[in-house]
XYZ file of C-alpha atoms in Angstrom:
277
model
C 0.119 -0.560 0.153
C 2.933 1.890 0.839
C 4.258 1.228 -2.520
C 1.209 2.278 -4.497
C 0.460 5.521 -2.491
C 4.288 7.048 -3.406
C 3.404 6.432 -7.327
C 0.176 7.864 -6.800
C 2.053 11.487 -4.955
C 4.514 10.952 -7.761
C 1.915 11.114 -9.971
C -0.074 14.586 -8.751
C 3.411 15.911 -8.951
C 2.990 16.239 -12.287
C -0.955 17.842 -12.104
C 0.606 21.580 -13.308
C -1.538 23.599 -10.545
C 0.321 21.616 -8.246
C 3.685 22.629 -9.597
C 2.915 26.536 -8.446
C 2.189 26.151 -5.024
C 1.047 23.643 -2.445
C -1.736 21.959 -2.602
C -3.632 19.679 0.110
C -4.385 16.237 -0.617
C -6.683 13.774 0.569
C -6.994 9.758 0.014
C -10.148 8.201 0.537
C -10.897 4.570 0.683
C -13.942 3.047 0.422
C -13.943 1.638 4.347
C -15.249 1.535 6.887
C -13.234 4.722 9.053
C -11.500 3.679 11.941
C -9.077 6.522 12.789
C -9.104 9.244 15.342
C -8.424 11.508 12.938
C -12.179 10.909 11.142
C -13.555 10.553 14.141
C -15.050 13.973 15.830
C -16.384 13.581 20.292
C -18.682 16.554 20.584
C -20.152 16.841 24.268
C -21.718 19.307 26.946
C -24.720 18.835 24.633
C -28.223 19.755 26.342
C -30.584 17.337 27.603
C -32.956 19.897 26.209
C -33.205 16.808 23.230
C -35.107 13.201 23.182
C -32.545 10.421 21.940
C -34.913 9.915 19.544
C -33.977 13.409 17.973
C -30.864 13.747 18.229
C -28.393 10.290 18.133
C -25.762 10.027 21.500
C -24.924 9.076 24.586
C -25.827 10.313 27.493
C -23.023 11.194 30.161
C -21.803 9.884 32.308
C -23.513 9.575 36.174
C -21.129 11.569 37.282
C -20.865 14.340 35.319
C -23.750 16.593 34.995
C -26.989 15.464 33.283
C -26.537 15.795 29.107
C -25.395 13.788 26.041
C -21.961 13.165 24.624
C -21.161 11.688 20.046
C -19.119 10.517 18.109
C -19.281 11.813 14.772
C -17.289 9.816 11.971
C -15.759 11.878 8.720
C -13.990 9.803 5.801
C -11.461 12.347 5.490
C -9.394 13.144 7.202
C -9.137 16.786 6.490
C -12.690 17.494 6.276
C -13.481 15.960 9.529
C -10.482 18.795 10.766
C -11.944 21.649 9.243
C -15.411 20.710 11.419
C -13.633 20.687 14.319
C -12.667 23.974 14.175
C -15.849 25.415 13.033
C -18.219 24.337 15.367
C -15.529 24.312 19.042
C -17.490 26.410 21.397
C -20.369 27.520 18.565
C -23.930 27.426 19.677
C -25.246 24.725 17.000
C -28.407 23.766 18.191
C -28.549 24.724 21.833
C -28.125 28.079 23.379
C -24.733 27.060 24.939
C -21.409 26.664 23.295
C -20.147 23.241 22.314
C -17.007 21.342 23.010
C -15.365 19.739 19.928
C -12.094 17.509 19.886
C -10.537 15.286 17.419
C -11.315 12.252 19.310
C -8.911 10.515 21.023
C -9.867 7.365 22.349
C -7.819 4.167 22.150
C -8.850 2.452 19.419
C -9.387 -1.280 20.245
C -6.486 -3.225 18.604
C -9.166 -6.589 17.022
C -9.687 -2.433 15.045
C -7.049 -1.442 14.765
C -5.403 -3.205 11.757
C -9.416 -3.583 10.655
C -10.482 -2.822 6.376
C -13.806 -3.721 7.118
C -15.460 -2.745 3.137
C -18.253 0.311 3.785
C -21.693 -1.315 2.877
C -23.603 -0.938 -0.702
C -25.134 2.099 0.608
C -22.445 3.806 2.420
C -20.542 3.001 -1.089
C -23.185 4.611 -3.759
C -22.912 7.262 -0.322
C -19.345 8.508 -0.548
C -19.459 7.998 -4.581
C -22.006 10.126 -5.500
C -21.173 12.337 -2.810
C -16.943 12.437 -4.237
C -18.089 12.534 -7.863
C -21.844 12.751 -8.452
C -24.027 10.422 -9.939
C -22.491 10.629 -13.762
C -19.143 10.583 -12.569
C -19.048 6.425 -12.868
C -20.581 3.077 -13.632
C -21.038 -0.663 -12.790
C -22.169 -2.823 -15.395
C -22.699 -6.868 -14.701
C -20.068 -8.946 -16.953
C -22.020 -12.084 -15.446
C -24.182 -13.675 -13.476
C -24.586 -17.120 -13.103
C -26.865 -19.696 -10.758
C -24.338 -21.568 -9.780
C -25.971 -24.346 -7.520
C -29.081 -25.657 -7.632
C -30.601 -28.753 -5.606
C -32.596 -30.713 -3.910
C -30.413 -32.439 0.047
C -32.575 -33.697 2.526
C -32.868 -32.162 6.032
C -30.690 -33.903 9.358
C -32.725 -36.045 10.657
C -35.498 -36.957 8.251
C -37.617 -33.514 8.637
C -37.717 -33.193 4.571
C -36.463 -31.598 1.824
C -34.111 -27.787 1.323
C -33.166 -26.083 -1.675
C -29.980 -24.884 -1.835
C -29.417 -21.481 -3.827
C -25.935 -20.136 -4.595
C -25.029 -17.415 -7.402
C -21.816 -15.406 -8.889
C -21.501 -12.314 -10.107
C -18.675 -10.439 -11.819
C -18.882 -6.683 -12.221
C -17.027 -4.347 -14.641
C -16.942 -0.669 -11.764
C -15.682 2.512 -14.287
C -15.312 6.038 -14.059
C -15.631 7.589 -17.316
C -14.022 11.260 -16.468
C -10.694 9.299 -14.738
C -10.600 6.709 -17.066
C -9.320 3.985 -14.134
C -11.302 0.369 -14.331
C -11.682 -1.914 -11.953
C -13.762 -5.423 -10.922
C -15.434 -6.906 -7.942
C -16.792 -10.909 -7.765
C -18.842 -12.229 -4.818
C -20.678 -15.430 -4.346
C -23.142 -16.061 -2.390
C -25.647 -18.992 -1.369
C -29.059 -20.100 0.747
C -30.304 -23.027 2.082
C -34.309 -23.528 3.102
C -37.301 -24.650 2.557
C -39.245 -24.382 -0.543
C -42.493 -24.340 0.061
C -43.704 -23.309 -3.296
C -42.773 -21.353 -6.302
C -42.932 -18.138 -4.798
C -40.873 -18.725 -2.350
C -37.924 -20.128 -4.166
C -38.608 -17.250 -6.604
C -38.240 -15.128 -3.684
C -35.082 -16.575 -2.779
C -33.169 -15.869 -6.078
C -34.769 -12.534 -6.768
C -32.796 -11.910 -2.861
C -29.386 -14.175 -4.016
C -29.184 -12.113 -7.439
C -29.127 -8.749 -5.718
C -27.055 -9.520 -2.709
C -23.904 -10.587 -4.565
C -24.553 -8.241 -6.618
C -24.091 -5.582 -3.774
C -21.163 -7.356 -3.067
C -19.868 -7.737 -6.078
C -19.556 -4.158 -5.508
C -18.693 -3.749 -2.244
C -15.584 -5.808 -2.583
C -14.774 -3.717 -6.383
C -15.350 -0.588 -3.869
C -12.765 -2.091 -2.313
C -9.268 -1.323 -4.680
C -10.680 2.162 -5.473
C -8.848 5.923 -3.688
C -10.640 9.646 -3.301
C -8.468 11.928 -3.206
C -9.377 14.625 -3.118
C -7.194 18.084 -3.432
C -7.506 21.779 -2.028
C -9.062 23.110 -4.989
C -11.597 21.129 -4.851
C -10.235 18.421 -7.719
C -11.477 14.293 -7.457
C -9.079 12.505 -8.642
C -10.122 8.451 -9.054
C -7.014 6.020 -8.643
C -7.382 1.972 -8.308
C -4.664 -0.241 -5.989
C -3.354 -2.709 -8.216
C -3.891 -5.905 -6.509
C -2.651 -9.620 -7.155
C -5.733 -10.423 -7.309
C -6.762 -7.766 -9.227
C -9.159 -8.863 -12.726
C -7.340 -8.340 -16.128
C -9.497 -7.804 -18.901
C -8.009 -11.365 -20.874
C -8.937 -13.409 -18.351
C -12.455 -12.475 -18.142
C -12.596 -13.853 -21.816
C -13.786 -16.442 -21.988
C -13.973 -19.200 -18.630
C -13.347 -17.214 -14.677
C -12.514 -19.843 -12.363
C -12.562 -18.923 -8.819
C -11.145 -20.918 -7.165
C -10.975 -19.388 -3.056
C -12.672 -17.346 -0.869
C -13.931 -16.694 2.365
C -16.957 -17.267 3.540
C -16.138 -15.651 6.492
C -18.298 -13.175 4.737
C -20.656 -14.893 4.459
C -21.986 -17.469 7.207
C -18.302 -18.227 9.432
C -20.450 -20.909 10.848
C -20.533 -22.553 7.205
C -17.455 -25.728 6.129
C -20.407 -27.215 3.159
C -18.616 -26.423 0.090
C -14.975 -24.858 1.086
C -13.156 -26.361 -1.329
C -15.462 -26.263 -4.165
C -14.258 -24.140 -7.253
C -17.478 -22.181 -9.130
C -16.998 -21.384 -13.010
C -18.124 -17.770 -13.799
C -18.831 -18.496 -17.443
C -18.721 -15.309 -19.517
C -21.659 -15.743 -22.596
C-alpha cells in the first residue's frame, strides 16, 4: 500500500496546479473509518432533546445531565475543518459545544481493521464525491452456480440450496479508470412453493450484485485536492482482474466464507465456474 501511495504522490507532482503551489490532498478509501483523526468527540450537549430526536449517548453518572456523541468522517481534513468550525459554537443549543478530535484508543481488534463500507455507504460516498454521472457499474456475468435439493438432517424433509456468483466491472469514465469485483452468495431453505423459490432467487441475485460492487469499491482510492477537484486511482492488488482474464472462462478457486456465514463449512474447497457468455 505504501509503495502504491508513493506512486500516487508522484503522479500528483506532475499535475500543473501542484507545481505552482502547495496543495492540500486527502485520500479516501471505501473502508469503515476507525482512525482518531477522522472522528470528532462532541460533548456538553444539553439534555433538551430526547434520544429519539438526536442520536447521542447519555453522560456518565457523575457528570451533569447531558449527552455526548461521536461523529465519523471519511476525510481527516474535513473532520479537522469541522472541529475548527464547530468547537465553542452554539449551533442547535443555548450553550457552546465542545468538539475535539477523538483521543480514544482504538480497540486492538479494530486497529488493523479494513472492513469495507456497506453497499449503501459505497453509493453515498461515490455519488457525493464524483456525482451521479461520475461512475458506472456493469455486470459482466451473473450465474446460478448451484440449484439442488438436499435432505434435512433427521429426515425432516427436503431443502433447496441456491448459490449465485457475480463478476462486475466498476468504471470511472472521466478518470479513465476501471476495476472489477466478484462475489458468491448462497442460501439453504425449505421450499414450500414456486413463490418462495422465486423470492429467494431474486433476493440472492440482488445480494450477490451488491457484494460484488462493494468488493470492487475496496480497490478504489478517491484523492481530494485542495482546489475541490477529485482524482480516482485503483489499487493494483495481486488478485486484480485483468482484461484477458474475463475472456472465456473465469475460475474462482478461493473464497472466504467468513463474509457470509462463519459457521458454514460445507463446500469450502468447491470450485465455481463463472463462464462469460
